[in-house]
PDB file of C-alpha atoms in Angstrom:
ATOM      1  CA  MET A1292      -7.797  51.846 -47.591  1.00  0.00           C
ATOM      2  CA  ILE A1293      -6.919  51.997 -51.273  1.00  0.00           C
ATOM      3  CA  GLY A1294      -4.618  54.950 -50.650  1.00  0.00           C
ATOM      4  CA  TYR A1295      -2.750  52.981 -47.890  1.00  0.00           C
ATOM      5  CA  VAL A1296      -2.302  49.943 -50.174  1.00  0.00           C
ATOM      6  CA  VAL A1297      -0.985  52.145 -53.017  1.00  0.00           C
ATOM      7  CA  GLN A1298       1.478  53.859 -50.583  1.00  0.00           C
ATOM      8  CA  TRP A1299       2.529  50.548 -49.150  1.00  0.00           C
ATOM      9  CA  LEU A1300       3.305  49.213 -52.713  1.00  0.00           C
ATOM     10  CA  ARG A1301       5.115  52.388 -53.591  1.00  0.00           C
ATOM     11  CA  SER A1302       7.102  51.895 -50.438  1.00  0.00           C
ATOM     12  CA  LEU A1303       7.878  48.373 -51.302  1.00  0.00           C
ATOM     13  CA  VAL A1304       9.310  49.378 -54.717  1.00  0.00           C
ATOM     14  CA  PHE A1305      11.203  52.230 -53.063  1.00  0.00           C
ATOM     15  CA  VAL A1306      12.893  49.840 -50.434  1.00  0.00           C
ATOM     16  CA  GLY A1307      13.692  47.275 -53.201  1.00  0.00           C
ATOM     17  CA  GLN A1308      15.451  49.819 -55.405  1.00  0.00           C
ATOM     18  CA  MET A1309      17.237  51.323 -52.266  1.00  0.00           C
ATOM     19  CA  TYR A1310      18.982  48.103 -51.603  1.00  0.00           C
ATOM     20  CA  LEU A1311      19.601  47.166 -55.273  1.00  0.00           C
ATOM     21  CA  MET A1312      21.358  50.556 -55.664  1.00  0.00           C
ATOM     22  CA  MET A1313      23.458  49.875 -52.686  1.00  0.00           C
ATOM     23  CA  ALA A1314      24.791  46.792 -54.438  1.00  0.00           C
ATOM     24  CA  VAL A1315      25.226  48.588 -57.730  1.00  0.00           C
ATOM     25  CA  LEU A1316      27.146  51.510 -56.119  1.00  0.00           C
ATOM     26  CA  ALA A1317      29.251  49.090 -54.225  1.00  0.00           C
ATOM     27  CA  VAL A1318      30.488  47.490 -57.378  1.00  0.00           C
ATOM     28  CA  PHE A1319      31.267  50.844 -58.874  1.00  0.00           C
ATOM     29  CA  PHE A1320      33.019  52.447 -55.864  1.00  0.00           C
ATOM     30  CA  THR A1321      34.625  49.532 -54.058  1.00  0.00           C
ATOM     31  CA  PRO A1322      37.818  49.400 -56.133  1.00  0.00           C
ATOM     32  CA  TRP A1323      38.433  53.103 -55.545  1.00  0.00           C
ATOM     33  CA  ALA A1324      37.547  52.636 -51.849  1.00  0.00           C
ATOM     34  CA  MET A1325      40.090  49.769 -51.483  1.00  0.00           C
ATOM     35  CA  VAL A1326      42.921  52.026 -52.306  1.00  0.00           C
ATOM     36  CA  ASP A1327      41.769  55.428 -51.058  1.00  0.00           C
ATOM     37  CA  ARG A1328      39.302  56.332 -48.281  1.00  0.00           C
ATOM     38  CA  ARG A1329      38.065  59.043 -50.472  1.00  0.00           C
ATOM     39  CA  GLY A1330      36.475  56.374 -52.639  1.00  0.00           C
ATOM     40  CA  ALA A1331      34.582  55.076 -49.620  1.00  0.00           C
ATOM     41  CA  PHE A1332      33.276  58.584 -48.694  1.00  0.00           C
ATOM     42  CA  ALA A1333      32.328  59.177 -52.239  1.00  0.00           C
ATOM     43  CA  GLY A1334      30.324  56.009 -52.438  1.00  0.00           C
ATOM     44  CA  ILE A1335      28.473  56.596 -49.194  1.00  0.00           C
ATOM     45  CA  HIS A1336      27.722  60.282 -50.099  1.00  0.00           C
ATOM     46  CA  THR A1337      26.364  59.178 -53.524  1.00  0.00           C
ATOM     47  CA  TYR A1338      24.247  56.502 -52.023  1.00  0.00           C
ATOM     48  CA  CYS A1339      22.701  58.623 -49.366  1.00  0.00           C
ATOM     49  CA  ARG A1340      21.943  61.378 -51.702  1.00  0.00           C
ATOM     50  CA  TRP A1341      20.336  58.873 -53.995  1.00  0.00           C
ATOM     51  CA  VAL A1342      18.073  57.506 -51.242  1.00  0.00           C
ATOM     52  CA  ARG A1343      17.028  61.118 -50.297  1.00  0.00           C
ATOM     53  CA  TRP A1344      16.238  61.960 -53.921  1.00  0.00           C
ATOM     54  CA  THR A1345      14.249  58.711 -54.643  1.00  0.00           C
ATOM     55  CA  ALA A1346      12.314  58.959 -51.507  1.00  0.00           C
ATOM     56  CA  GLY A1347      11.135  62.454 -52.500  1.00  0.00           C
ATOM     57  CA  TRP A1348       9.587  61.387 -55.763  1.00  0.00           C
ATOM     58  CA  MET A1349       8.860  57.730 -55.214  1.00  0.00           C
ATOM     59  CA  ILE A1350       7.076  57.807 -51.866  1.00  0.00           C
ATOM     60  CA  GLY A1351       6.520  61.530 -51.248  1.00  0.00           C
ATOM     61  CA  LEU A1352       8.938  61.748 -48.446  1.00  0.00           C
ATOM     62  CA  LYS A1353      10.967  64.985 -48.746  1.00  0.00           C
ATOM     63  CA  SER A1354      13.922  65.713 -46.548  1.00  0.00           C
ATOM     64  CA  GLU A1355      15.444  68.848 -45.137  1.00  0.00           C
ATOM     65  CA  ILE A1356      18.703  69.603 -43.254  1.00  0.00           C
ATOM     66  CA  ARG A1357      18.525  72.544 -40.917  1.00  0.00           C
ATOM     67  CA  GLY A1358      21.149  74.259 -38.906  1.00  0.00           C
ATOM     68  CA  GLN A1359      24.892  74.575 -39.624  1.00  0.00           C
ATOM     69  CA  VAL A1360      26.382  71.293 -40.883  1.00  0.00           C
ATOM     70  CA  PRO A1361      29.601  70.508 -38.879  1.00  0.00           C
ATOM     71  CA  THR A1362      32.619  70.116 -41.012  1.00  0.00           C
ATOM     72  CA  ASP A1363      35.432  70.265 -38.405  1.00  0.00           C
ATOM     73  CA  GLU A1364      36.578  67.765 -35.838  1.00  0.00           C
ATOM     74  CA  VAL A1365      33.566  67.298 -33.537  1.00  0.00           C
ATOM     75  CA  LEU A1366      31.352  64.850 -31.778  1.00  0.00           C
ATOM     76  CA  ILE A1367      27.849  64.713 -33.261  1.00  0.00           C
ATOM     77  CA  ALA A1368      25.244  63.359 -30.803  1.00  0.00           C
ATOM     78  CA  ALA A1369      22.096  62.598 -32.785  1.00  0.00           C
ATOM     79  CA  LYS A1370      18.538  61.472 -31.979  1.00  0.00           C
ATOM     80  CA  HIS A1371      18.116  58.172 -33.815  1.00  0.00           C
ATOM     81  CA  GLN A1372      14.607  56.958 -34.868  1.00  0.00           C
ATOM     82  CA  SER A1373      15.169  55.054 -38.127  1.00  0.00           C
ATOM     83  CA  PHE A1374      17.615  54.316 -40.942  1.00  0.00           C
ATOM     84  CA  PHE A1375      16.664  57.482 -42.671  1.00  0.00           C
ATOM     85  CA  ASP A1376      18.161  59.905 -40.031  1.00  0.00           C
ATOM     86  CA  ILE A1377      21.518  58.068 -40.716  1.00  0.00           C
ATOM     87  CA  ILE A1378      21.012  58.553 -44.451  1.00  0.00           C
ATOM     88  CA  MET A1379      20.311  62.236 -43.957  1.00  0.00           C
ATOM     89  CA  ILE A1380      23.261  63.020 -41.741  1.00  0.00           C
ATOM     90  CA  VAL A1381      25.784  61.018 -43.833  1.00  0.00           C
ATOM     91  CA  SER A1382      24.566  62.738 -47.043  1.00  0.00           C
ATOM     92  CA  VAL A1383      25.836  66.203 -45.817  1.00  0.00           C
ATOM     93  CA  VAL A1384      28.635  65.595 -43.264  1.00  0.00           C
ATOM     94  CA  PRO A1385      31.957  65.487 -45.127  1.00  0.00           C
ATOM     95  CA  ARG A1386      33.745  62.726 -43.122  1.00  0.00           C
ATOM     96  CA  PRO A1387      31.250  60.831 -41.022  1.00  0.00           C
ATOM     97  CA  LYS A1388      32.216  57.854 -38.878  1.00  0.00           C
ATOM     98  CA  PHE A1389      30.022  56.140 -36.333  1.00  0.00           C
ATOM     99  CA  ILE A1390      29.928  54.395 -33.043  1.00  0.00           C
ATOM    100  CA  MET A1391      28.100  51.279 -34.230  1.00  0.00           C
ATOM    101  CA  LYS A1392      27.062  47.911 -32.737  1.00  0.00           C
ATOM    102  CA  LYS A1393      29.647  45.201 -33.310  1.00  0.00           C
ATOM    103  CA  SER A1394      27.424  42.932 -35.343  1.00  0.00           C
ATOM    104  CA  LEU A1395      27.315  45.408 -38.306  1.00  0.00           C
ATOM    105  CA  ARG A1396      31.006  44.736 -38.923  1.00  0.00           C
ATOM    106  CA  TRP A1397      29.905  41.556 -40.758  1.00  0.00           C
ATOM    107  CA  ALA A1398      27.042  43.088 -42.660  1.00  0.00           C
ATOM    108  CA  PRO A1399      27.576  42.852 -46.493  1.00  0.00           C
ATOM    109  CA  ILE A1400      28.835  46.115 -48.068  1.00  0.00           C
ATOM    110  CA  LEU A1401      27.883  48.107 -44.934  1.00  0.00           C
ATOM    111  CA  GLY A1402      30.465  46.488 -42.837  1.00  0.00           C
ATOM    112  CA  TYR A1403      33.391  47.049 -45.326  1.00  0.00           C
ATOM    113  CA  TYR A1404      32.498  50.692 -45.881  1.00  0.00           C
ATOM    114  CA  ALA A1405      32.085  51.331 -42.184  1.00  0.00           C
ATOM    115  CA  TYR A1406      35.638  49.857 -41.687  1.00  0.00           C
ATOM    116  CA  ARG A1407      36.988  52.004 -44.565  1.00  0.00           C
ATOM    117  CA  ILE A1408      35.572  55.273 -43.144  1.00  0.00           C
ATOM    118  CA  GLY A1409      36.836  54.639 -39.537  1.00  0.00           C
ATOM    119  CA  CYS A1410      33.698  53.472 -37.663  1.00  0.00           C
ATOM    120  CA  VAL A1411      34.098  52.140 -34.263  1.00  0.00           C
ATOM    121  CA  ALA A1412      32.422  48.846 -33.342  1.00  0.00           C
ATOM    122  CA  VAL A1413      31.358  48.212 -29.745  1.00  0.00           C
ATOM    123  CA  ASP A1414      29.660  45.228 -27.974  1.00  0.00           C
ATOM    124  CA  ARG A1415      26.509  46.686 -26.357  1.00  0.00           C
ATOM    125  CA  GLY A1416      26.059  43.690 -24.251  1.00  0.00           C
ATOM    126  CA  LYS A1417      29.102  44.452 -22.089  1.00  0.00           C
ATOM    127  CA  ARG A1418      28.664  48.161 -21.030  1.00  0.00           C
ATOM    128  CA  GLY A1419      31.781  48.669 -19.094  1.00  0.00           C
ATOM    129  CA  GLN A1420      34.111  46.975 -21.590  1.00  0.00           C
ATOM    130  CA  ALA A1421      32.187  48.533 -24.410  1.00  0.00           C
ATOM    131  CA  ILE A1422      32.845  52.076 -23.113  1.00  0.00           C
ATOM    132  CA  GLN A1423      36.602  51.395 -22.538  1.00  0.00           C
ATOM    133  CA  LYS A1424      36.904  49.923 -25.989  1.00  0.00           C
ATOM    134  CA  MET A1425      35.038  52.767 -27.551  1.00  0.00           C
ATOM    135  CA  VAL A1426      37.373  55.444 -26.021  1.00  0.00           C
ATOM    136  CA  ARG A1427      40.454  53.425 -26.858  1.00  0.00           C
ATOM    137  CA  ASP A1428      39.376  52.795 -30.424  1.00  0.00           C
ATOM    138  CA  VAL A1429      38.369  56.343 -30.999  1.00  0.00           C
ATOM    139  CA  ASP A1430      41.685  57.558 -29.533  1.00  0.00           C
ATOM    140  CA  ASN A1431      43.533  55.158 -31.858  1.00  0.00           C
ATOM    141  CA  GLY A1432      41.541  56.404 -34.641  1.00  0.00           C
ATOM    142  CA  ARG A1433      42.400  60.091 -34.313  1.00  0.00           C
ATOM    143  CA  GLN A1434      44.696  59.879 -37.309  1.00  0.00           C
ATOM    144  CA  LEU A1435      41.513  59.274 -39.370  1.00  0.00           C
ATOM    145  CA  PRO A1436      39.970  62.797 -39.453  1.00  0.00           C
ATOM    146  CA  GLY A1437      36.217  63.330 -39.525  1.00  0.00           C
ATOM    147  CA  GLN A1438      33.100  63.906 -37.630  1.00  0.00           C
ATOM    148  CA  LEU A1439      32.269  61.124 -35.067  1.00  0.00           C
ATOM    149  CA  ILE A1440      28.605  60.388 -34.837  1.00  0.00           C
ATOM    150  CA  ILE A1441      27.022  58.606 -31.793  1.00  0.00           C
ATOM    151  CA  TYR A1442      23.512  58.011 -30.771  1.00  0.00           C
ATOM    152  CA  PRO A1443      23.212  58.835 -27.063  1.00  0.00           C
ATOM    153  CA  GLN A1444      20.137  56.550 -26.514  1.00  0.00           C
ATOM    154  CA  GLY A1445      22.167  53.629 -28.010  1.00  0.00           C
ATOM    155  CA  THR A1446      19.446  52.479 -30.382  1.00  0.00           C
ATOM    156  CA  ARG A1447      16.540  53.615 -32.541  1.00  0.00           C
ATOM    157  CA  VAL A1448      13.773  55.055 -30.515  1.00  0.00           C
ATOM    158  CA  ALA A1449      10.269  55.475 -31.957  1.00  0.00           C
ATOM    159  CA  PRO A1450       8.406  58.784 -31.628  1.00  0.00           C
ATOM    160  CA  GLY A1451       6.641  59.080 -28.247  1.00  0.00           C
ATOM    161  CA  VAL A1452       8.874  56.494 -26.576  1.00  0.00           C
ATOM    162  CA  SER A1453      11.084  57.623 -23.674  1.00  0.00           C
ATOM    163  CA  ARG A1454      14.562  56.190 -23.313  1.00  0.00           C
ATOM    164  CA  GLY A1455      17.390  57.439 -21.258  1.00  0.00           C
ATOM    165  CA  TYR A1456      20.768  58.802 -22.574  1.00  0.00           C
ATOM    166  CA  LYS A1457      23.762  56.570 -21.975  1.00  0.00           C
ATOM    167  CA  ILE A1458      26.939  57.809 -20.221  1.00  0.00           C
ATOM    168  CA  GLY A1459      29.123  56.602 -23.092  1.00  0.00           C
ATOM    169  CA  THR A1460      28.451  59.845 -24.917  1.00  0.00           C
ATOM    170  CA  GLY A1461      29.632  61.943 -21.947  1.00  0.00           C
ATOM    171  CA  ILE A1462      32.728  59.834 -21.569  1.00  0.00           C
ATOM    172  CA  LEU A1463      33.631  60.458 -25.182  1.00  0.00           C
ATOM    173  CA  TYR A1464      32.926  64.215 -24.919  1.00  0.00           C
ATOM    174  CA  ASP A1465      35.243  64.366 -21.855  1.00  0.00           C
ATOM    175  CA  GLN A1466      38.070  62.138 -23.455  1.00  0.00           C
ATOM    176  CA  LEU A1467      38.099  63.707 -26.841  1.00  0.00           C
ATOM    177  CA  ALA A1468      37.929  67.217 -25.603  1.00  0.00           C
ATOM    178  CA  GLN A1469      35.989  68.319 -28.651  1.00  0.00           C
ATOM    179  CA  ASP A1470      32.818  70.397 -29.124  1.00  0.00           C
ATOM    180  CA  CYS A1471      29.668  68.421 -29.469  1.00  0.00           C
ATOM    181  CA  VAL A1472      26.881  69.123 -32.019  1.00  0.00           C
ATOM    182  CA  PRO A1473      23.531  67.876 -30.895  1.00  0.00           C
ATOM    183  CA  ALA A1474      21.172  66.771 -33.672  1.00  0.00           C
ATOM    184  CA  ALA A1475      17.323  66.462 -33.479  1.00  0.00           C
ATOM    185  CA  THR A1476      15.035  64.732 -35.905  1.00  0.00           C
ATOM    186  CA  ASN A1477      11.453  63.714 -36.640  1.00  0.00           C
ATOM    187  CA  VAL A1478      12.117  60.911 -39.335  1.00  0.00           C
ATOM    188  CA  GLY A1479      10.394  58.217 -37.169  1.00  0.00           C
ATOM    189  CA  VAL A1480       7.018  59.877 -37.867  1.00  0.00           C
ATOM    190  CA  PHE A1481       7.420  58.887 -41.545  1.00  0.00           C
ATOM    191  CA  TRP A1482       9.867  56.086 -41.666  1.00  0.00           C
ATOM    192  CA  PRO A1483       9.370  53.595 -38.863  1.00  0.00           C
ATOM    193  CA  ARG A1484      11.969  51.373 -37.080  1.00  0.00           C
ATOM    194  CA  THR A1485      10.618  48.282 -38.894  1.00  0.00           C
ATOM    195  CA  GLY A1486       8.313  47.432 -41.730  1.00  0.00           C
ATOM    196  CA  ILE A1487       7.793  48.524 -45.234  1.00  0.00           C
ATOM    197  CA  TYR A1488       5.374  51.304 -45.135  1.00  0.00           C
ATOM    198  CA  ARG A1489       6.672  54.888 -45.390  1.00  0.00           C
ATOM    199  CA  LYS A1490       4.522  57.975 -44.918  1.00  0.00           C
ATOM    200  CA  PRO A1491       4.853  61.000 -47.321  1.00  0.00           C
ATOM    201  CA  GLY A1492       5.745  64.309 -45.640  1.00  0.00           C
ATOM    202  CA  LEU A1493       8.839  66.322 -44.661  1.00  0.00           C
ATOM    203  CA  ALA A1494      11.575  64.652 -42.668  1.00  0.00           C
ATOM    204  CA  VAL A1495      13.895  66.912 -40.877  1.00  0.00           C
ATOM    205  CA  VAL A1496      17.291  66.575 -39.277  1.00  0.00           C
ATOM    206  CA  SER A1497      18.360  69.791 -37.368  1.00  0.00           C
ATOM    207  CA  PHE A1498      21.896  70.415 -36.278  1.00  0.00           C
ATOM    208  CA  LEU A1499      21.630  72.484 -33.028  1.00  0.00           C
ATOM    209  CA  PRO A1500      23.997  75.015 -31.490  1.00  0.00           C
ATOM    210  CA  ARG A1501      27.209  73.164 -30.446  1.00  0.00           C
ATOM    211  CA  ILE A1502      28.079  72.483 -26.883  1.00  0.00           C
ATOM    212  CA  ALA A1503      31.585  73.805 -26.181  1.00  0.00           C
ATOM    213  CA  ALA A1504      34.185  71.314 -24.963  1.00  0.00           C
ATOM    214  CA  GLY A1505      35.250  71.291 -21.277  1.00  0.00           C
ATOM    215  CA  LYS A1506      31.967  71.078 -19.434  1.00  0.00           C
ATOM    216  CA  PRO A1507      31.574  68.531 -16.526  1.00  0.00           C
ATOM    217  CA  THR A1508      30.222  65.373 -17.857  1.00  0.00           C
ATOM    218  CA  ASP A1509      27.032  65.392 -15.774  1.00  0.00           C
ATOM    219  CA  GLU A1510      26.208  68.966 -16.835  1.00  0.00           C
ATOM    220  CA  PHE A1511      26.928  68.047 -20.424  1.00  0.00           C
ATOM    221  CA  MET A1512      24.659  65.024 -20.355  1.00  0.00           C
ATOM    222  CA  VAL A1513      21.720  66.978 -18.922  1.00  0.00           C
ATOM    223  CA  GLU A1514      22.162  69.781 -21.381  1.00  0.00           C
ATOM    224  CA  LEU A1515      22.547  67.285 -24.351  1.00  0.00           C
ATOM    225  CA  GLU A1516      19.380  65.411 -23.441  1.00  0.00           C
ATOM    226  CA  GLN A1517      17.293  68.514 -22.838  1.00  0.00           C
ATOM    227  CA  VAL A1518      18.165  70.235 -26.105  1.00  0.00           C
ATOM    228  CA  VAL A1519      17.950  67.192 -28.274  1.00  0.00           C
ATOM    229  CA  GLU A1520      14.692  65.916 -26.874  1.00  0.00           C
ATOM    230  CA  THR A1521      13.084  69.404 -26.843  1.00  0.00           C
ATOM    231  CA  ALA A1522      14.016  70.128 -30.519  1.00  0.00           C
ATOM    232  CA  SER A1523      12.944  66.679 -31.592  1.00  0.00           C
ATOM    233  CA  ASP A1524       9.517  66.970 -29.902  1.00  0.00           C
ATOM    234  CA  LYS A1525       8.985  70.345 -31.767  1.00  0.00           C
ATOM    235  CA  LEU A1526       9.954  68.825 -35.077  1.00  0.00           C
ATOM    236  CA  MET A1527       7.584  65.824 -34.495  1.00  0.00           C
ATOM    237  CA  ALA A1528       4.762  68.218 -33.532  1.00  0.00           C
ATOM    238  CA  GLU A1529       5.546  70.164 -36.686  1.00  0.00           C
ATOM    239  CA  ALA A1530       5.104  66.866 -38.701  1.00  0.00           C
ATOM    240  CA  GLY A1531       1.646  66.285 -37.098  1.00  0.00           C
ATOM    241  CA  PHE A1532       2.640  63.730 -34.538  1.00  0.00           C
ATOM    242  CA  ASP A1533       0.480  63.490 -31.427  1.00  0.00           C
ATOM    243  CA  PRO A1534       2.039  61.525 -28.544  1.00  0.00           C
ATOM    244  CA  GLU A1535      -1.343  61.101 -27.041  1.00  0.00           C
ATOM    245  CA  GLY A1536      -2.822  59.807 -30.183  1.00  0.00           C
TER     246      GLY A1536
END
């Protein structure tokens, strides 16, 4: 019990400094970001690497990237379990931009930086319109080079919870005619969707072999879900997660 309380307090301090540093770095990088997108990327890379570093020594949560980090124009389809998998991917991908929920446009700091790096906001409550807008906005944003990151399940999904993959990822894959890099993770074992408590351990994001452009959408979606879920299950088992427990 004492160990849990100590770890919870360490987690609280970690979370507090994490958001404080977001504000501090925003003050430092925003003037540069306003005149040059490179300033926005420098700011988010610095922040994400800071969070990974402080997580390691403040709460005992180490982090590791496996596989080949994509640096070309690709679609990254990633398993999403908590804020930390976003942090880890953005810390290593050179020009990340996201398909994100519309409400985040108005989030302090996050909304502005999302705009500057070329993120695409969609309304998840109107599926058909959201998909059309997503394709249109991505197409309009092709002049902003980078790696487009999408979460095929549409939201954070806790370890052990089953949730289907949404067709929007397949539509983007078809429309963009780009390779897709699947990404698996186990971060939800240590960093939950909600709450303060963070567990020590080794959080992993693994970039998997890319799926070449040009496959039929249905075939692509089946392959994507199979490889991401299988790899994520293995990573979670490696981290000691028991879906039956």
